[in-house]
Amino acid sequence: MARTASLSGYLELLPEERLVELHMLDTLRRVFEAHGFSSIESRAVEPLEVLLGKGEIDKEVYAVSRIHDDDGAAAAAKHALHFDLTVPFARYVVENAGHLAFPFRRYQIQKVWRGERPQAGRFREFTQADIDIVGDGELPFRCDVEIALVMARALEALRIGEFTLRVNSRKLSEGFYRSIGLEDTAAVLRAVDKLEKIGAERVAAELVETAGASETQAEQALALARIRTSEPDVAPRVLDLLGDAAPDDLLRQGLEELTTVMAELTSRVPGRAEADLSIARGLDYYTGTVIETVLHGHEELGSVCSGGRYESLATKGRRSFPGVGLSIGLTRLLSALLDSGEVSASRKVPTAVYVTLREDQDWPAAQDVADQLRERGISAEVALSAEKFGKQIKYADRRGIPYVWFTDEQGRHEVKDIRSGQQTEADPASWSPAAVDLTPQIRFNDR
RNA sequence: GUGGGCGUAGCUCAGCUGGUAGAGCAUCGCGUUGUGGUCGCGAGGGUCGCGGGUUCAAUCCCCGUCGCUCACCCCA
């Protein structure tokens, strides 16, 4: 069970839960680096104006200040904890542009903070795992494809169960709305974004009221949002909805891009992606591909991995840095998987061998045995006092330590497999545990 | 920020119309006196979230407050 500590929204894990998290972090690192992404870490704190510049999340930002400034008065906050990794990354790129080679691909796995009301799957402090590719001036569309592909691979490697990348293109949606004569595309997107939550009728009403749509236009916009298919070529279905209207350039480009992304994903990670033309994304800096990810059986979580293309991640003078990226909500994922029991660790401690003590004075000799094991990569722990063997075995058993080591008066060694009870002679210089017992294993269980 | 629900042992919870607390699990001990798990017996552990009010008497009723939780909002 993932437990909520005394402070709501700040998840703290037990050792056996942390092992699962570490395994996920290791897995992500391996996959990201296999695809050529470099790791960076940015400071936890940004100037307030850097964070508030992006609007949107203003009230969720935690400000940081000393309790008193030098005059002893309460200090006004100039800094704040970052609420995502994209904004700090943009600042980092601008600041270090001279040292980076573009296109720059980086991954970044860090805690972020948001001051919202916590709920199941929503935290005030949580870990995000981001990958982005950022270009100097321009960035090939091909990067959109690659980012989606790497994340699909990463999610597969995490073995979290079935998931679907829901892919759309802002260009497609906006181009479509314009083609049918709806100019306030932002208002349309906001309304359509609520489709799953409030239903078609109320979205249609909102389109008419706030986006200036006629009933026909509202119907067309809704029909577009209802397109959801694993068939890569969505163009015929979209164009069919236009009626007499002609597709504008933006729509044509969006169709081509979405089709390309879908075709590549379908061939390289079959069954992991579908085109979902209702995906809009709340943040307004997305300009092309947008992606959300639903974890099957955990639909209540919402998206566990989201992001997309933004044509202007950052600017420096006349230079602009377009980017494309995706972000995994690692804490959200982890907490759901731990709660459901789908993932667990085979033991609470790294220790593979517990070296018992027959007499208290045997402690140095026991450490020698442990060191011989450790030198060969076997985690070993020595008893702290020569309690009854029953107690020492029990200690190991409670922690899930698979082997217990005994040395008798003559210096003969035996090792006991605590699960079978089998005890055999062993040499500390050469004995090894079964491979699965060497380190805690991560278990993937049925729900 | 707005609204609902809930705060009793380490955990999960019971405690009737008010009479100052109990169970299961966990922990520890003993049986089994230096080779665990089962079983049996026993023990420890509580400001009943906090403050105030009503009452002879409050875990229980009332008010406030803090915390947790769910929903809205927003998002990973």
Short mmCIF file of N, CA and C in Angstrom, two decimals, chain A residues 167-325:
data_model
loop_
_atom_site.label_atom_id
_atom_site.label_comp_id
_atom_site.label_asym_id
_atom_site.label_seq_id
_atom_site.Cartn_x
_atom_site.Cartn_y
_atom_site.Cartn_z
N VAL A 167 -3.04 10.62 -29.77
CA VAL A 167 -2.29 11.63 -30.51
C VAL A 167 -3.21 12.52 -31.32
N ASN A 168 -2.91 13.80 -31.32
CA ASN A 168 -3.63 14.73 -32.19
C ASN A 168 -2.65 15.80 -32.64
N SER A 169 -3.13 16.69 -33.48
CA SER A 169 -2.32 17.82 -33.90
C SER A 169 -3.13 19.09 -33.72
N ARG A 170 -2.53 20.05 -33.03
CA ARG A 170 -3.18 21.36 -32.89
C ARG A 170 -3.45 21.98 -34.25
N LYS A 171 -2.51 21.76 -35.16
CA LYS A 171 -2.68 22.32 -36.50
C LYS A 171 -3.93 21.78 -37.15
N LEU A 172 -4.13 20.48 -36.97
CA LEU A 172 -5.29 19.85 -37.57
C LEU A 172 -6.57 20.45 -37.01
N SER A 173 -6.66 20.51 -35.68
CA SER A 173 -7.88 21.02 -35.05
C SER A 173 -8.12 22.48 -35.43
N GLU A 174 -7.10 23.30 -35.23
CA GLU A 174 -7.27 24.72 -35.51
C GLU A 174 -7.57 24.96 -36.99
N GLY A 175 -6.84 24.23 -37.84
CA GLY A 175 -7.06 24.37 -39.28
C GLY A 175 -8.48 23.98 -39.66
N PHE A 176 -8.98 22.94 -39.01
CA PHE A 176 -10.34 22.50 -39.29
C PHE A 176 -11.36 23.56 -38.88
N TYR A 177 -11.18 24.09 -37.67
CA TYR A 177 -12.13 25.11 -37.19
C TYR A 177 -12.13 26.31 -38.12
N ARG A 178 -10.95 26.73 -38.53
CA ARG A 178 -10.87 27.88 -39.42
C ARG A 178 -11.49 27.56 -40.78
N SER A 179 -11.26 26.36 -41.23
CA SER A 179 -11.80 25.99 -42.54
C SER A 179 -13.32 26.03 -42.56
N ILE A 180 -13.93 25.73 -41.41
CA ILE A 180 -15.40 25.80 -41.40
C ILE A 180 -15.89 27.15 -40.90
N GLY A 181 -14.96 28.10 -40.74
CA GLY A 181 -15.37 29.47 -40.43
C GLY A 181 -15.39 29.84 -38.97
N LEU A 182 -14.80 29.01 -38.10
CA LEU A 182 -14.72 29.36 -36.68
C LEU A 182 -13.37 30.01 -36.43
N GLU A 183 -13.39 31.29 -36.04
CA GLU A 183 -12.12 32.02 -35.91
C GLU A 183 -11.54 31.93 -34.50
N ASP A 184 -12.39 31.88 -33.50
CA ASP A 184 -11.89 31.85 -32.12
C ASP A 184 -11.51 30.41 -31.76
N THR A 185 -10.41 29.97 -32.35
CA THR A 185 -10.05 28.56 -32.20
C THR A 185 -9.72 28.19 -30.75
N ALA A 186 -9.19 29.15 -29.98
CA ALA A 186 -8.86 28.88 -28.59
C ALA A 186 -10.13 28.54 -27.80
N ALA A 187 -11.19 29.30 -28.04
CA ALA A 187 -12.45 29.05 -27.34
C ALA A 187 -13.02 27.70 -27.75
N VAL A 188 -12.89 27.37 -29.01
CA VAL A 188 -13.39 26.08 -29.48
C VAL A 188 -12.63 24.94 -28.81
N LEU A 189 -11.30 25.08 -28.76
CA LEU A 189 -10.48 24.05 -28.13
C LEU A 189 -10.86 23.86 -26.67
N ARG A 190 -11.06 24.97 -25.97
CA ARG A 190 -11.42 24.90 -24.55
C ARG A 190 -12.72 24.12 -24.36
N ALA A 191 -13.67 24.39 -25.23
CA ALA A 191 -14.97 23.74 -25.11
C ALA A 191 -14.85 22.25 -25.45
N VAL A 192 -14.17 21.96 -26.55
CA VAL A 192 -14.06 20.57 -27.01
C VAL A 192 -13.28 19.73 -26.00
N ASP A 193 -12.33 20.37 -25.33
CA ASP A 193 -11.52 19.69 -24.34
C ASP A 193 -12.38 19.07 -23.23
N LYS A 194 -13.57 19.61 -23.03
CA LYS A 194 -14.43 19.13 -21.94
C LYS A 194 -15.34 17.99 -22.38
N LEU A 195 -15.18 17.55 -23.60
CA LEU A 195 -16.10 16.56 -24.17
C LEU A 195 -16.29 15.35 -23.27
N GLU A 196 -15.18 14.75 -22.82
CA GLU A 196 -15.29 13.55 -22.01
C GLU A 196 -15.99 13.82 -20.69
N LYS A 197 -15.80 15.03 -20.19
CA LYS A 197 -16.30 15.35 -18.86
C LYS A 197 -17.78 15.73 -18.85
N ILE A 198 -18.16 16.61 -19.77
CA ILE A 198 -19.52 17.14 -19.66
C ILE A 198 -20.45 16.67 -20.78
N GLY A 199 -19.91 15.98 -21.77
CA GLY A 199 -20.77 15.40 -22.79
C GLY A 199 -21.01 16.32 -23.98
N ALA A 200 -21.47 15.71 -25.05
CA ALA A 200 -21.58 16.40 -26.34
C ALA A 200 -22.58 17.55 -26.30
N GLU A 201 -23.71 17.34 -25.64
CA GLU A 201 -24.75 18.38 -25.66
C GLU A 201 -24.28 19.68 -25.06
N ARG A 202 -23.63 19.56 -23.90
CA ARG A 202 -23.20 20.77 -23.22
C ARG A 202 -22.03 21.43 -23.94
N VAL A 203 -21.19 20.61 -24.57
CA VAL A 203 -20.10 21.19 -25.35
C VAL A 203 -20.69 21.97 -26.53
N ALA A 204 -21.68 21.40 -27.18
CA ALA A 204 -22.32 22.07 -28.31
C ALA A 204 -22.90 23.41 -27.85
N ALA A 205 -23.55 23.39 -26.70
CA ALA A 205 -24.14 24.63 -26.17
C ALA A 205 -23.05 25.67 -25.92
N GLU A 206 -21.93 25.19 -25.35
CA GLU A 206 -20.85 26.13 -25.04
C GLU A 206 -20.23 26.69 -26.32
N LEU A 207 -20.13 25.84 -27.34
CA LEU A 207 -19.58 26.29 -28.61
C LEU A 207 -20.43 27.42 -29.18
N VAL A 208 -21.74 27.26 -29.07
CA VAL A 208 -22.64 28.28 -29.60
C VAL A 208 -22.54 29.56 -28.77
N GLU A 209 -22.49 29.39 -27.45
CA GLU A 209 -22.50 30.56 -26.57
C GLU A 209 -21.18 31.32 -26.57
N THR A 210 -20.06 30.59 -26.40
CA THR A 210 -18.79 31.29 -26.17
C THR A 210 -17.87 31.34 -27.38
N ALA A 211 -18.07 30.45 -28.34
CA ALA A 211 -17.15 30.44 -29.47
C ALA A 211 -17.79 30.98 -30.74
N GLY A 212 -19.01 31.46 -30.60
CA GLY A 212 -19.68 32.06 -31.75
C GLY A 212 -20.00 31.09 -32.88
N ALA A 213 -20.25 29.84 -32.52
CA ALA A 213 -20.52 28.83 -33.54
C ALA A 213 -22.01 28.76 -33.87
N SER A 214 -22.31 28.45 -35.10
CA SER A 214 -23.68 28.12 -35.45
C SER A 214 -23.90 26.67 -35.04
N GLU A 215 -25.15 26.24 -35.06
CA GLU A 215 -25.38 24.86 -34.65
C GLU A 215 -24.72 23.88 -35.59
N THR A 216 -24.67 24.23 -36.86
CA THR A 216 -24.00 23.36 -37.83
C THR A 216 -22.51 23.27 -37.56
N GLN A 217 -21.91 24.45 -37.29
CA GLN A 217 -20.48 24.46 -37.00
C GLN A 217 -20.18 23.67 -35.74
N ALA A 218 -21.03 23.82 -34.73
CA ALA A 218 -20.84 23.08 -33.48
C ALA A 218 -20.88 21.58 -33.75
N GLU A 219 -21.83 21.18 -34.58
CA GLU A 219 -21.93 19.76 -34.94
C GLU A 219 -20.67 19.26 -35.64
N GLN A 220 -20.16 20.10 -36.53
CA GLN A 220 -18.94 19.72 -37.26
C GLN A 220 -17.75 19.58 -36.31
N ALA A 221 -17.63 20.57 -35.40
CA ALA A 221 -16.51 20.53 -34.45
C ALA A 221 -16.60 19.29 -33.57
N LEU A 222 -17.82 18.97 -33.15
CA LEU A 222 -18.02 17.79 -32.31
C LEU A 222 -17.72 16.51 -33.07
N ALA A 223 -18.15 16.48 -34.32
CA ALA A 223 -17.91 15.29 -35.13
C ALA A 223 -16.41 15.06 -35.29
N LEU A 224 -15.65 16.14 -35.42
CA LEU A 224 -14.20 16.02 -35.54
C LEU A 224 -13.62 15.41 -34.25
N ALA A 225 -14.11 15.93 -33.12
CA ALA A 225 -13.58 15.48 -31.83
C ALA A 225 -13.93 14.02 -31.56
N ARG A 226 -14.94 13.54 -32.23
CA ARG A 226 -15.35 12.15 -31.99
C ARG A 226 -14.50 11.14 -32.78
N ILE A 227 -13.67 11.66 -33.66
CA ILE A 227 -12.83 10.74 -34.43
C ILE A 227 -11.75 10.15 -33.55
N ARG A 228 -11.75 8.85 -33.49
CA ARG A 228 -10.80 8.15 -32.62
C ARG A 228 -10.52 6.81 -33.27
N THR A 229 -9.28 6.66 -33.75
CA THR A 229 -9.01 5.48 -34.56
C THR A 229 -7.54 5.10 -34.51
N SER A 230 -7.28 3.82 -34.64
CA SER A 230 -5.90 3.39 -34.73
C SER A 230 -5.46 3.33 -36.18
N GLU A 231 -6.37 3.65 -37.09
CA GLU A 231 -6.04 3.73 -38.52
C GLU A 231 -5.28 5.03 -38.76
N PRO A 232 -4.01 4.96 -39.21
CA PRO A 232 -3.18 6.16 -39.33
C PRO A 232 -3.77 7.25 -40.24
N ASP A 233 -4.35 6.87 -41.34
CA ASP A 233 -4.79 7.89 -42.30
C ASP A 233 -6.18 8.40 -41.95
N VAL A 234 -6.20 9.50 -41.20
CA VAL A 234 -7.49 10.07 -40.78
C VAL A 234 -8.02 11.07 -41.78
N ALA A 235 -7.19 11.42 -42.78
CA ALA A 235 -7.54 12.51 -43.69
C ALA A 235 -8.91 12.35 -44.36
N PRO A 236 -9.23 11.17 -44.91
CA PRO A 236 -10.52 11.05 -45.57
C PRO A 236 -11.69 11.36 -44.64
N ARG A 237 -11.62 10.87 -43.40
CA ARG A 237 -12.73 11.10 -42.46
C ARG A 237 -12.84 12.57 -42.09
N VAL A 238 -11.69 13.23 -41.93
CA VAL A 238 -11.71 14.64 -41.54
C VAL A 238 -12.24 15.49 -42.69
N LEU A 239 -11.71 15.26 -43.87
CA LEU A 239 -12.12 16.06 -45.03
C LEU A 239 -13.61 15.88 -45.31
N ASP A 240 -14.09 14.70 -45.04
CA ASP A 240 -15.50 14.39 -45.26
C ASP A 240 -16.41 15.27 -44.41
N LEU A 241 -15.89 15.67 -43.22
CA LEU A 241 -16.70 16.47 -42.30
C LEU A 241 -16.79 17.93 -42.70
N LEU A 242 -15.92 18.33 -43.64
CA LEU A 242 -15.87 19.75 -44.00
C LEU A 242 -17.10 20.21 -44.76
N GLY A 243 -17.82 19.29 -45.37
CA GLY A 243 -18.96 19.69 -46.19
C GLY A 243 -18.48 20.45 -47.41
N ASP A 244 -19.05 21.64 -47.59
CA ASP A 244 -18.69 22.43 -48.76
C ASP A 244 -17.39 23.20 -48.58
N ALA A 245 -16.93 23.31 -47.30
CA ALA A 245 -15.74 24.13 -47.05
C ALA A 245 -14.49 23.48 -47.60
N ALA A 246 -13.51 24.34 -47.93
CA ALA A 246 -12.23 23.83 -48.43
C ALA A 246 -11.22 23.80 -47.28
N PRO A 247 -10.38 22.77 -47.23
CA PRO A 247 -9.38 22.70 -46.17
C PRO A 247 -8.32 23.78 -46.35
N ASP A 248 -7.99 24.49 -45.26
CA ASP A 248 -6.93 25.48 -45.39
C ASP A 248 -5.56 24.82 -45.22
N ASP A 249 -4.50 25.61 -45.39
CA ASP A 249 -3.15 25.05 -45.37
C ASP A 249 -2.80 24.40 -44.05
N LEU A 250 -3.23 25.08 -42.96
CA LEU A 250 -2.91 24.57 -41.63
C LEU A 250 -3.51 23.18 -41.44
N LEU A 251 -4.75 23.02 -41.87
CA LEU A 251 -5.42 21.73 -41.76
C LEU A 251 -4.69 20.67 -42.57
N ARG A 252 -4.31 21.03 -43.78
CA ARG A 252 -3.58 20.06 -44.63
C ARG A 252 -2.29 19.62 -43.94
N GLN A 253 -1.58 20.61 -43.38
CA GLN A 253 -0.32 20.30 -42.73
C GLN A 253 -0.54 19.42 -41.50
N GLY A 254 -1.57 19.76 -40.72
CA GLY A 254 -1.88 18.98 -39.54
C GLY A 254 -2.23 17.55 -39.88
N LEU A 255 -2.99 17.37 -40.94
CA LEU A 255 -3.36 16.02 -41.37
C LEU A 255 -2.13 15.22 -41.75
N GLU A 256 -1.23 15.89 -42.46
CA GLU A 256 -0.03 15.18 -42.91
C GLU A 256 0.83 14.77 -41.72
N GLU A 257 0.98 15.71 -40.76
CA GLU A 257 1.82 15.43 -39.60
C GLU A 257 1.24 14.31 -38.74
N LEU A 258 -0.04 14.41 -38.48
CA LEU A 258 -0.66 13.38 -37.64
C LEU A 258 -0.56 12.01 -38.30
N THR A 259 -0.80 12.00 -39.60
CA THR A 259 -0.71 10.73 -40.33
C THR A 259 0.69 10.14 -40.25
N THR A 260 1.69 11.03 -40.36
CA THR A 260 3.07 10.56 -40.29
C THR A 260 3.41 9.98 -38.92
N VAL A 261 3.06 10.72 -37.87
CA VAL A 261 3.32 10.23 -36.51
C VAL A 261 2.64 8.89 -36.29
N MET A 262 1.37 8.82 -36.67
CA MET A 262 0.60 7.60 -36.45
C MET A 262 1.17 6.42 -37.23
N ALA A 263 1.58 6.69 -38.47
CA ALA A 263 2.11 5.60 -39.31
C ALA A 263 3.38 5.04 -38.69
N GLU A 264 4.26 5.90 -38.22
CA GLU A 264 5.51 5.45 -37.63
C GLU A 264 5.26 4.67 -36.33
N LEU A 265 4.39 5.22 -35.50
CA LEU A 265 4.10 4.55 -34.22
C LEU A 265 3.45 3.20 -34.47
N THR A 266 2.56 3.16 -35.43
CA THR A 266 1.86 1.91 -35.72
C THR A 266 2.83 0.84 -36.18
N SER A 267 3.84 1.25 -36.92
CA SER A 267 4.77 0.24 -37.41
C SER A 267 5.85 -0.12 -36.39
N ARG A 268 6.28 0.85 -35.58
CA ARG A 268 7.39 0.57 -34.66
C ARG A 268 6.97 0.14 -33.27
N VAL A 269 5.83 0.63 -32.79
CA VAL A 269 5.29 0.16 -31.50
C VAL A 269 3.80 -0.17 -31.70
N PRO A 270 3.54 -1.28 -32.38
CA PRO A 270 2.17 -1.62 -32.78
C PRO A 270 1.21 -1.65 -31.58
N GLY A 271 0.03 -1.09 -31.80
CA GLY A 271 -1.01 -1.17 -30.78
C GLY A 271 -0.87 -0.17 -29.65
N ARG A 272 0.12 0.70 -29.72
CA ARG A 272 0.33 1.63 -28.60
C ARG A 272 -0.23 3.02 -28.85
N ALA A 273 -0.67 3.31 -30.07
CA ALA A 273 -1.11 4.67 -30.35
C ALA A 273 -2.43 4.69 -31.10
N GLU A 274 -3.20 5.73 -30.83
CA GLU A 274 -4.37 5.97 -31.67
C GLU A 274 -4.53 7.47 -31.87
N ALA A 275 -5.06 7.80 -33.04
CA ALA A 275 -5.37 9.20 -33.30
C ALA A 275 -6.65 9.52 -32.55
N ASP A 276 -6.62 10.56 -31.74
CA ASP A 276 -7.80 10.96 -30.98
C ASP A 276 -7.97 12.46 -31.14
N LEU A 277 -8.90 12.85 -32.00
CA LEU A 277 -8.98 14.25 -32.39
C LEU A 277 -9.69 15.12 -31.35
N SER A 278 -9.96 14.52 -30.17
CA SER A 278 -10.52 15.35 -29.10
C SER A 278 -9.42 15.90 -28.19
N ILE A 279 -8.21 15.37 -28.35
CA ILE A 279 -7.11 15.82 -27.49
C ILE A 279 -6.73 17.26 -27.84
N ALA A 280 -6.77 18.12 -26.84
CA ALA A 280 -6.46 19.52 -27.10
C ALA A 280 -5.30 20.03 -26.24
N ARG A 281 -5.23 19.60 -24.98
CA ARG A 281 -4.24 20.05 -24.01
C ARG A 281 -4.55 21.47 -23.54
N GLY A 282 -4.51 21.66 -22.27
CA GLY A 282 -4.86 22.95 -21.69
C GLY A 282 -3.86 24.04 -22.00
N LEU A 283 -2.58 23.74 -21.90
CA LEU A 283 -1.57 24.78 -22.06
C LEU A 283 -1.58 25.31 -23.48
N ASP A 284 -1.43 26.62 -23.58
CA ASP A 284 -1.60 27.22 -24.90
C ASP A 284 -0.32 27.32 -25.70
N TYR A 285 0.83 26.82 -25.13
CA TYR A 285 2.04 26.96 -25.93
C TYR A 285 2.25 25.84 -26.93
N TYR A 286 1.38 24.85 -26.92
CA TYR A 286 1.52 23.78 -27.92
C TYR A 286 1.08 24.27 -29.29
N THR A 287 1.84 23.87 -30.29
CA THR A 287 1.56 24.39 -31.64
C THR A 287 1.37 23.30 -32.68
N GLY A 288 1.68 22.05 -32.34
CA GLY A 288 1.55 21.00 -33.34
C GLY A 288 1.06 19.72 -32.70
N THR A 289 1.88 18.70 -32.78
CA THR A 289 1.55 17.41 -32.18
C THR A 289 1.22 17.57 -30.69
N VAL A 290 0.13 16.97 -30.26
CA VAL A 290 -0.18 16.91 -28.83
C VAL A 290 -0.51 15.47 -28.47
N ILE A 291 -0.06 15.07 -27.28
CA ILE A 291 -0.19 13.67 -26.89
C ILE A 291 -0.62 13.56 -25.43
N GLU A 292 -1.56 12.66 -25.18
CA GLU A 292 -1.87 12.27 -23.81
C GLU A 292 -1.80 10.75 -23.78
N THR A 293 -1.63 10.21 -22.59
CA THR A 293 -1.50 8.76 -22.49
C THR A 293 -2.43 8.21 -21.43
N VAL A 294 -3.23 7.25 -21.81
CA VAL A 294 -4.13 6.64 -20.84
C VAL A 294 -3.61 5.25 -20.52
N LEU A 295 -3.61 4.93 -19.22
CA LEU A 295 -3.18 3.62 -18.76
C LEU A 295 -4.44 2.77 -18.57
N HIS A 296 -4.50 1.67 -19.30
CA HIS A 296 -5.71 0.84 -19.25
C HIS A 296 -5.92 0.29 -17.84
N GLY A 297 -7.13 0.38 -17.38
CA GLY A 297 -7.42 -0.05 -16.02
C GLY A 297 -7.20 1.05 -14.99
N HIS A 298 -6.60 2.15 -15.44
CA HIS A 298 -6.39 3.28 -14.54
C HIS A 298 -6.85 4.57 -15.21
N GLU A 299 -7.98 4.49 -15.88
CA GLU A 299 -8.48 5.66 -16.60
C GLU A 299 -8.72 6.83 -15.66
N GLU A 300 -9.01 6.50 -14.37
CA GLU A 300 -9.29 7.56 -13.40
C GLU A 300 -8.10 8.49 -13.18
N LEU A 301 -6.91 8.03 -13.54
CA LEU A 301 -5.72 8.86 -13.34
C LEU A 301 -5.66 10.01 -14.33
N GLY A 302 -6.41 9.91 -15.39
CA GLY A 302 -6.22 10.87 -16.47
C GLY A 302 -4.95 10.50 -17.21
N SER A 303 -4.26 11.50 -17.70
CA SER A 303 -3.08 11.23 -18.51
C SER A 303 -1.86 10.97 -17.63
N VAL A 304 -1.11 9.91 -17.95
CA VAL A 304 0.11 9.62 -17.19
C VAL A 304 1.36 10.09 -17.93
N CYS A 305 1.17 10.53 -19.15
CA CYS A 305 2.31 11.01 -19.92
C CYS A 305 1.78 11.95 -21.00
N SER A 306 2.18 13.20 -20.95
CA SER A 306 1.62 14.19 -21.86
C SER A 306 2.68 15.13 -22.38
N GLY A 307 2.33 15.80 -23.47
CA GLY A 307 3.22 16.81 -23.99
C GLY A 307 2.94 17.08 -25.45
N GLY A 308 3.93 17.61 -26.12
CA GLY A 308 3.74 17.89 -27.52
C GLY A 308 4.77 18.86 -28.06
N ARG A 309 4.41 19.42 -29.19
CA ARG A 309 5.30 20.31 -29.92
C ARG A 309 4.99 21.76 -29.57
N TYR A 310 6.05 22.53 -29.31
CA TYR A 310 5.87 23.96 -29.07
C TYR A 310 6.89 24.68 -29.92
N GLU A 311 6.40 25.55 -30.79
CA GLU A 311 7.29 26.16 -31.78
C GLU A 311 8.23 27.15 -31.15
N SER A 312 7.84 27.69 -30.00
CA SER A 312 8.71 28.68 -29.38
C SER A 312 8.87 28.39 -27.89
N LEU A 313 9.69 27.39 -27.60
CA LEU A 313 9.98 27.04 -26.21
C LEU A 313 10.61 28.22 -25.50
N ALA A 314 11.53 28.86 -26.20
CA ALA A 314 12.24 29.99 -25.61
C ALA A 314 12.78 30.86 -26.73
N THR A 315 13.10 32.10 -26.39
CA THR A 315 13.72 32.99 -27.36
C THR A 315 14.89 33.69 -26.70
N LYS A 316 15.88 34.01 -27.52
CA LYS A 316 17.04 34.75 -27.04
C LYS A 316 17.38 35.72 -28.14
N GLY A 317 17.01 36.99 -27.92
CA GLY A 317 17.19 37.95 -28.99
C GLY A 317 16.36 37.52 -30.19
N ARG A 318 17.01 37.36 -31.33
CA ARG A 318 16.27 36.94 -32.52
C ARG A 318 16.19 35.43 -32.64
N ARG A 319 17.00 34.74 -31.79
CA ARG A 319 16.97 33.27 -31.88
C ARG A 319 15.73 32.74 -31.20
N SER A 320 15.13 31.76 -31.80
CA SER A 320 14.05 31.06 -31.09
C SER A 320 14.38 29.57 -31.08
N PHE A 321 13.89 28.92 -30.04
CA PHE A 321 14.21 27.52 -29.84
C PHE A 321 12.94 26.68 -29.83
N PRO A 322 12.61 26.09 -30.95
CA PRO A 322 11.43 25.22 -30.98
C PRO A 322 11.75 23.89 -30.33
N GLY A 323 10.73 23.28 -29.75
CA GLY A 323 10.98 22.01 -29.07
C GLY A 323 9.80 21.07 -29.17
N VAL A 324 10.07 19.83 -28.80
CA VAL A 324 8.99 18.86 -28.67
C VAL A 324 9.37 17.96 -27.50
N GLY A 325 8.37 17.68 -26.65
CA GLY A 325 8.70 16.89 -25.47
C GLY A 325 7.50 16.21 -24.86
#
